[in-house]
Amino acid sequence: MHPKRPALARVTSCNSASLRRMETHASPESDGWRLLAQGSGFVVVEKACGLLRVPGIGPEKADCLVARVATRFPGSRIVHRLDRDTSGVMVLATDAATHRRLSMAFEAREVSKTYHALVAGHVTGESGLIDLPLRKEALGSAKQTGCHEQGRPSQTRWFAESRLAGVPTAVRGLAVPPQPCTLVRLEPLTGRSHQLRVHLLSLGHAILGDNLYAPEPQVNASSRLCLHASTLGFEGANHAAPHPFRD
């Protein structure tokens, strides 16, 4: 089982002159998010693994990032996606005009994003481009699959940062013996659902802790989904939350 709300990584941000730098201790880690920066009409936060970004179906899934952030910043609304079990940087708008502006920037691909992931095994090569169109695996399914004939264009750049003999202590799961893995940096050129998870699987290197796509030994190798949104750049500012995949 994945822990409900692991501690967040230490946060840093690089802000333009129009932003206020925020102290990282200003928001409690135990609430599943922390404030990185506040600008005119938006806030940038780091979301914990295991927290929904918006309410799910049913009262038991009402708790989510936008509801928590709205208690401090009324009117907060989601601009972009980040899966429940993916941690990292998100921007939320706090008024309608900013929401429209930022949503259009994401749609026009004017926003830069990088992720880090721990994947099973040692990746061959140092970098590459995955060009694999994606579609739903089946009607009503949450899973995606590669399909050159019917899929939507999907591209991800990847870079191998380090090859490890075992999973870092901070996210180590139940796998025995130790699971060799690679820390990769990812730059999605498109924004399809589960794009990074399926693209890395297509290389033969599933993300550790991925209970949708990885084989069971690789799910159990980590205490969480080892995918983290490390940076988010928009409107001249870059915001960063270092990945937690280290000893």
mmCIF file of N, CA and C in Angstrom, residues 100-176:
data_model
loop_
_atom_site.group_PDB
_atom_site.id
_atom_site.type_symbol
_atom_site.label_atom_id
_atom_site.label_comp_id
_atom_site.label_asym_id
_atom_site.label_seq_id
_atom_site.Cartn_x
_atom_site.Cartn_y
_atom_site.Cartn_z
ATOM 1 N N ARG A 100 -8.608 31.684 -17.417
ATOM 2 C CA ARG A 100 -8.701 31.659 -18.889
ATOM 3 C C ARG A 100 -7.327 31.857 -19.514
ATOM 4 N N ARG A 101 -6.577 32.820 -19.010
ATOM 5 C CA ARG A 101 -5.262 33.129 -19.581
ATOM 6 C C ARG A 101 -4.301 31.948 -19.445
ATOM 7 N N LEU A 102 -4.235 31.363 -18.269
ATOM 8 C CA LEU A 102 -3.323 30.247 -18.056
ATOM 9 C C LEU A 102 -3.781 28.996 -18.809
ATOM 10 N N SER A 103 -5.080 28.766 -18.850
ATOM 11 C CA SER A 103 -5.596 27.614 -19.598
ATOM 12 C C SER A 103 -5.226 27.717 -21.072
ATOM 13 N N MET A 104 -5.311 28.909 -21.634
ATOM 14 C CA MET A 104 -4.929 29.123 -23.025
ATOM 15 C C MET A 104 -3.430 28.915 -23.219
ATOM 16 N N ALA A 105 -2.627 29.310 -22.236
ATOM 17 C CA ALA A 105 -1.178 29.106 -22.338
ATOM 18 C C ALA A 105 -0.842 27.608 -22.347
ATOM 19 N N PHE A 106 -1.514 26.823 -21.516
ATOM 20 C CA PHE A 106 -1.302 25.377 -21.536
ATOM 21 C C PHE A 106 -1.755 24.781 -22.867
ATOM 22 N N GLU A 107 -2.913 25.221 -23.350
ATOM 23 C CA GLU A 107 -3.436 24.700 -24.618
ATOM 24 C C GLU A 107 -2.488 25.017 -25.775
ATOM 25 N N ALA A 108 -1.873 26.197 -25.735
ATOM 26 C CA ALA A 108 -0.958 26.619 -26.801
ATOM 27 C C ALA A 108 0.457 26.085 -26.604
ATOM 28 N N ARG A 109 0.671 25.291 -25.558
ATOM 29 C CA ARG A 109 1.985 24.713 -25.237
ATOM 30 C C ARG A 109 3.034 25.795 -25.008
ATOM 31 N N GLU A 110 2.609 26.848 -24.317
ATOM 32 C CA GLU A 110 3.522 27.923 -23.959
ATOM 33 C C GLU A 110 4.088 27.744 -22.547
ATOM 34 N N VAL A 111 3.816 26.600 -21.954
ATOM 35 C CA VAL A 111 4.263 26.280 -20.599
ATOM 36 C C VAL A 111 5.317 25.180 -20.685
ATOM 37 N N SER A 112 6.412 25.325 -19.957
ATOM 38 C CA SER A 112 7.455 24.296 -19.933
ATOM 39 C C SER A 112 7.293 23.444 -18.674
ATOM 40 N N LYS A 113 7.497 22.139 -18.823
ATOM 41 C CA LYS A 113 7.344 21.215 -17.703
ATOM 42 C C LYS A 113 8.465 20.189 -17.736
ATOM 43 N N THR A 114 9.001 19.852 -16.575
ATOM 44 C CA THR A 114 9.904 18.715 -16.468
ATOM 45 C C THR A 114 9.453 17.842 -15.300
ATOM 46 N N TYR A 115 9.686 16.546 -15.461
ATOM 47 C CA TYR A 115 9.357 15.557 -14.441
ATOM 48 C C TYR A 115 10.594 14.717 -14.167
ATOM 49 N N HIS A 116 10.594 14.060 -13.014
ATOM 50 C CA HIS A 116 11.567 13.023 -12.726
ATOM 51 C C HIS A 116 10.828 11.737 -12.383
ATOM 52 N N ALA A 117 11.408 10.615 -12.808
ATOM 53 C CA ALA A 117 10.815 9.313 -12.528
ATOM 54 C C ALA A 117 11.921 8.316 -12.237
ATOM 55 N N LEU A 118 11.596 7.347 -11.391
ATOM 56 C CA LEU A 118 12.450 6.178 -11.191
ATOM 57 C C LEU A 118 11.829 5.032 -11.967
ATOM 58 N N VAL A 119 12.611 4.449 -12.877
ATOM 59 C CA VAL A 119 12.084 3.364 -13.701
ATOM 60 C C VAL A 119 12.851 2.077 -13.433
ATOM 61 N N ALA A 120 12.197 0.961 -13.692
ATOM 62 C CA ALA A 120 12.800 -0.346 -13.451
ATOM 63 C C ALA A 120 13.944 -0.603 -14.423
ATOM 64 N N GLY A 121 15.035 -1.147 -13.907
ATOM 65 C CA GLY A 121 16.159 -1.534 -14.747
ATOM 66 C C GLY A 121 17.042 -0.363 -15.124
ATOM 67 N N HIS A 122 18.117 -0.678 -15.835
ATOM 68 C CA HIS A 122 19.047 0.344 -16.298
ATOM 69 C C HIS A 122 18.770 0.659 -17.761
ATOM 70 N N VAL A 123 18.383 1.895 -18.020
ATOM 71 C CA VAL A 123 18.026 2.334 -19.368
ATOM 72 C C VAL A 123 19.272 2.340 -20.248
ATOM 73 N N THR A 124 19.115 1.877 -21.483
ATOM 74 C CA THR A 124 20.201 1.917 -22.467
ATOM 75 C C THR A 124 20.221 3.276 -23.142
ATOM 76 N N GLY A 125 21.389 3.886 -23.228
ATOM 77 C CA GLY A 125 21.504 5.201 -23.843
ATOM 78 C C GLY A 125 21.352 6.303 -22.814
ATOM 79 N N GLU A 126 21.623 7.525 -23.265
ATOM 80 C CA GLU A 126 21.604 8.672 -22.355
ATOM 81 C C GLU A 126 20.400 9.580 -22.557
ATOM 82 N N SER A 127 19.789 9.537 -23.725
ATOM 83 C CA SER A 127 18.632 10.390 -23.989
ATOM 84 C C SER A 127 17.916 9.878 -25.219
ATOM 85 N N GLY A 128 16.703 10.386 -25.425
ATOM 86 C CA GLY A 128 15.946 9.973 -26.597
ATOM 87 C C GLY A 128 14.604 10.679 -26.661
ATOM 88 N N LEU A 129 13.891 10.433 -27.752
ATOM 89 C CA LEU A 129 12.553 10.973 -27.962
ATOM 90 C C LEU A 129 11.599 9.802 -28.164
ATOM 91 N N ILE A 130 10.559 9.733 -27.346
ATOM 92 C CA ILE A 130 9.515 8.722 -27.513
ATOM 93 C C ILE A 130 8.381 9.362 -28.295
ATOM 94 N N ASP A 131 8.077 8.806 -29.448
ATOM 95 C CA ASP A 131 7.006 9.316 -30.317
ATOM 96 C C ASP A 131 5.991 8.185 -30.489
ATOM 97 N N LEU A 132 5.021 8.141 -29.603
ATOM 98 C CA LEU A 132 4.046 7.049 -29.592
ATOM 99 C C LEU A 132 2.649 7.608 -29.353
ATOM 100 N N PRO A 133 1.774 7.611 -30.379
ATOM 101 C CA PRO A 133 0.402 8.084 -30.192
ATOM 102 C C PRO A 133 -0.334 7.232 -29.152
ATOM 103 N N LEU A 134 -1.244 7.865 -28.418
ATOM 104 C CA LEU A 134 -1.943 7.180 -27.336
ATOM 105 C C LEU A 134 -3.457 7.271 -27.515
ATOM 106 N N ARG A 135 -4.134 6.223 -27.074
ATOM 107 C CA ARG A 135 -5.601 6.205 -27.010
ATOM 108 C C ARG A 135 -6.008 5.397 -25.787
ATOM 109 N N LYS A 136 -7.310 5.489 -25.439
ATOM 110 C CA LYS A 136 -7.817 4.678 -24.342
ATOM 111 C C LYS A 136 -7.692 3.198 -24.690
ATOM 112 N N GLU A 137 -7.324 2.406 -23.686
ATOM 113 C CA GLU A 137 -7.180 0.971 -23.914
ATOM 114 C C GLU A 137 -8.512 0.326 -24.277
ATOM 115 N N ALA A 138 -9.602 0.764 -23.622
ATOM 116 C CA ALA A 138 -10.947 0.260 -23.904
ATOM 117 C C ALA A 138 -11.955 1.301 -23.451
ATOM 118 N N LEU A 139 -13.173 1.235 -23.977
ATOM 119 C CA LEU A 139 -14.218 2.174 -23.612
ATOM 120 C C LEU A 139 -14.464 2.105 -22.108
ATOM 121 N N GLY A 140 -14.391 3.241 -21.436
ATOM 122 C CA GLY A 140 -14.616 3.279 -20.004
ATOM 123 C C GLY A 140 -13.395 2.971 -19.167
ATOM 124 N N SER A 141 -12.297 2.597 -19.793
ATOM 125 C CA SER A 141 -11.073 2.265 -19.064
ATOM 126 C C SER A 141 -10.282 3.533 -18.748
ATOM 127 N N ALA A 142 -9.609 3.524 -17.591
ATOM 128 C CA ALA A 142 -8.729 4.638 -17.238
ATOM 129 C C ALA A 142 -7.365 4.500 -17.897
ATOM 130 N N LYS A 143 -7.059 3.307 -18.417
ATOM 131 C CA LYS A 143 -5.724 3.044 -18.944
ATOM 132 C C LYS A 143 -5.594 3.522 -20.387
ATOM 133 N N GLN A 144 -4.381 3.920 -20.737
ATOM 134 C CA GLN A 144 -4.047 4.321 -22.097
ATOM 135 C C GLN A 144 -3.144 3.259 -22.721
ATOM 136 N N THR A 145 -3.096 3.262 -24.041
ATOM 137 C CA THR A 145 -2.231 2.323 -24.749
ATOM 138 C C THR A 145 -1.696 2.984 -26.007
ATOM 139 N N GLY A 146 -0.549 2.533 -26.474
ATOM 140 C CA GLY A 146 0.014 3.062 -27.712
ATOM 141 C C GLY A 146 -0.738 2.544 -28.920
ATOM 142 N N CYS A 147 -1.010 3.432 -29.890
ATOM 143 C CA CYS A 147 -1.722 3.022 -31.103
ATOM 144 C C CYS A 147 -1.399 4.007 -32.216
ATOM 145 N N HIS A 148 -0.583 3.564 -33.185
ATOM 146 C CA HIS A 148 -0.196 4.445 -34.280
ATOM 147 C C HIS A 148 -1.367 4.754 -35.204
ATOM 148 N N GLU A 149 -2.344 3.846 -35.285
ATOM 149 C CA GLU A 149 -3.458 4.029 -36.208
ATOM 150 C C GLU A 149 -4.519 4.979 -35.654
ATOM 151 N N GLN A 150 -4.852 4.861 -34.372
ATOM 152 C CA GLN A 150 -5.973 5.615 -33.819
ATOM 153 C C GLN A 150 -5.583 6.549 -32.677
ATOM 154 N N GLY A 151 -4.353 6.539 -32.254
ATOM 155 C CA GLY A 151 -3.952 7.334 -31.101
ATOM 156 C C GLY A 151 -3.738 8.801 -31.418
ATOM 157 N N ARG A 152 -3.752 9.619 -30.381
ATOM 158 C CA ARG A 152 -3.474 11.049 -30.509
ATOM 159 C C ARG A 152 -1.958 11.255 -30.426
ATOM 160 N N PRO A 153 -1.411 12.158 -31.222
ATOM 161 C CA PRO A 153 0.048 12.381 -31.203
ATOM 162 C C PRO A 153 0.553 12.647 -29.786
ATOM 163 N N SER A 154 1.647 11.972 -29.414
ATOM 164 C CA SER A 154 2.199 12.084 -28.057
ATOM 165 C C SER A 154 3.710 11.938 -28.126
ATOM 166 N N GLN A 155 4.416 12.895 -27.548
ATOM 167 C CA GLN A 155 5.878 12.863 -27.600
ATOM 168 C C GLN A 155 6.470 13.237 -26.246
ATOM 169 N N THR A 156 7.533 12.533 -25.879
ATOM 170 C CA THR A 156 8.248 12.789 -24.621
ATOM 171 C C THR A 156 9.744 12.692 -24.855
ATOM 172 N N ARG A 157 10.488 13.706 -24.420
ATOM 173 C CA ARG A 157 11.942 13.603 -24.392
ATOM 174 C C ARG A 157 12.368 13.039 -23.041
ATOM 175 N N TRP A 158 13.387 12.170 -23.047
ATOM 176 C CA TRP A 158 13.885 11.613 -21.793
ATOM 177 C C TRP A 158 15.398 11.717 -21.716
ATOM 178 N N PHE A 159 15.898 11.805 -20.498
ATOM 179 C CA PHE A 159 17.330 11.924 -20.237
ATOM 180 C C PHE A 159 17.663 11.063 -19.017
ATOM 181 N N ALA A 160 18.612 10.160 -19.147
ATOM 182 C CA ALA A 160 19.048 9.343 -18.014
ATOM 183 C C ALA A 160 19.965 10.170 -17.128
ATOM 184 N N GLU A 161 19.608 10.313 -15.853
ATOM 185 C CA GLU A 161 20.430 11.107 -14.938
ATOM 186 C C GLU A 161 21.336 10.240 -14.071
ATOM 187 N N SER A 162 20.865 9.079 -13.645
ATOM 188 C CA SER A 162 21.724 8.189 -12.850
ATOM 189 C C SER A 162 21.158 6.779 -12.860
ATOM 190 N N ARG A 163 22.072 5.806 -12.813
ATOM 191 C CA ARG A 163 21.692 4.394 -12.746
ATOM 192 C C ARG A 163 22.043 3.878 -11.359
ATOM 193 N N LEU A 164 21.060 3.288 -10.688
ATOM 194 C CA LEU A 164 21.196 2.915 -9.286
ATOM 195 C C LEU A 164 21.124 1.404 -9.124
ATOM 196 N N ALA A 165 21.840 0.902 -8.143
ATOM 197 C CA ALA A 165 21.818 -0.536 -7.855
ATOM 198 C C ALA A 165 20.546 -0.940 -7.132
ATOM 199 N N GLY A 166 19.928 0.006 -6.428
ATOM 200 C CA GLY A 166 18.708 -0.283 -5.694
ATOM 201 C C GLY A 166 17.858 0.965 -5.548
ATOM 202 N N VAL A 167 16.635 0.774 -5.115
ATOM 203 C CA VAL A 167 15.703 1.891 -4.956
ATOM 204 C C VAL A 167 16.151 2.762 -3.771
ATOM 205 N N PRO A 168 16.157 4.089 -3.920
ATOM 206 C CA PRO A 168 16.560 4.960 -2.813
ATOM 207 C C PRO A 168 15.731 4.720 -1.557
ATOM 208 N N THR A 169 16.368 4.912 -0.426
ATOM 209 C CA THR A 169 15.730 4.646 0.863
ATOM 210 C C THR A 169 14.414 5.395 1.030
ATOM 211 N N ALA A 170 14.350 6.622 0.557
ATOM 212 C CA ALA A 170 13.172 7.466 0.779
ATOM 213 C C ALA A 170 11.895 6.882 0.197
ATOM 214 N N VAL A 171 12.018 6.044 -0.845
ATOM 215 C CA VAL A 171 10.819 5.501 -1.499
ATOM 216 C C VAL A 171 10.881 3.978 -1.629
ATOM 217 N N ARG A 172 11.783 3.346 -0.905
ATOM 218 C CA ARG A 172 11.973 1.897 -1.043
ATOM 219 C C ARG A 172 10.746 1.146 -0.553
ATOM 220 N N GLY A 173 10.330 0.135 -1.337
ATOM 221 C CA GLY A 173 9.172 -0.665 -0.991
ATOM 222 C C GLY A 173 9.539 -2.036 -0.473
ATOM 223 N N LEU A 174 8.800 -3.060 -0.939
ATOM 224 C CA LEU A 174 8.919 -4.404 -0.391
ATOM 225 C C LEU A 174 9.738 -5.345 -1.247
ATOM 226 N N ALA A 175 10.237 -4.882 -2.380
ATOM 227 C CA ALA A 175 10.902 -5.788 -3.325
ATOM 228 C C ALA A 175 12.168 -6.391 -2.727
ATOM 229 N N VAL A 176 12.326 -7.697 -2.920
ATOM 230 C CA VAL A 176 13.532 -8.423 -2.504
ATOM 231 C C VAL A 176 13.858 -9.394 -3.630
#
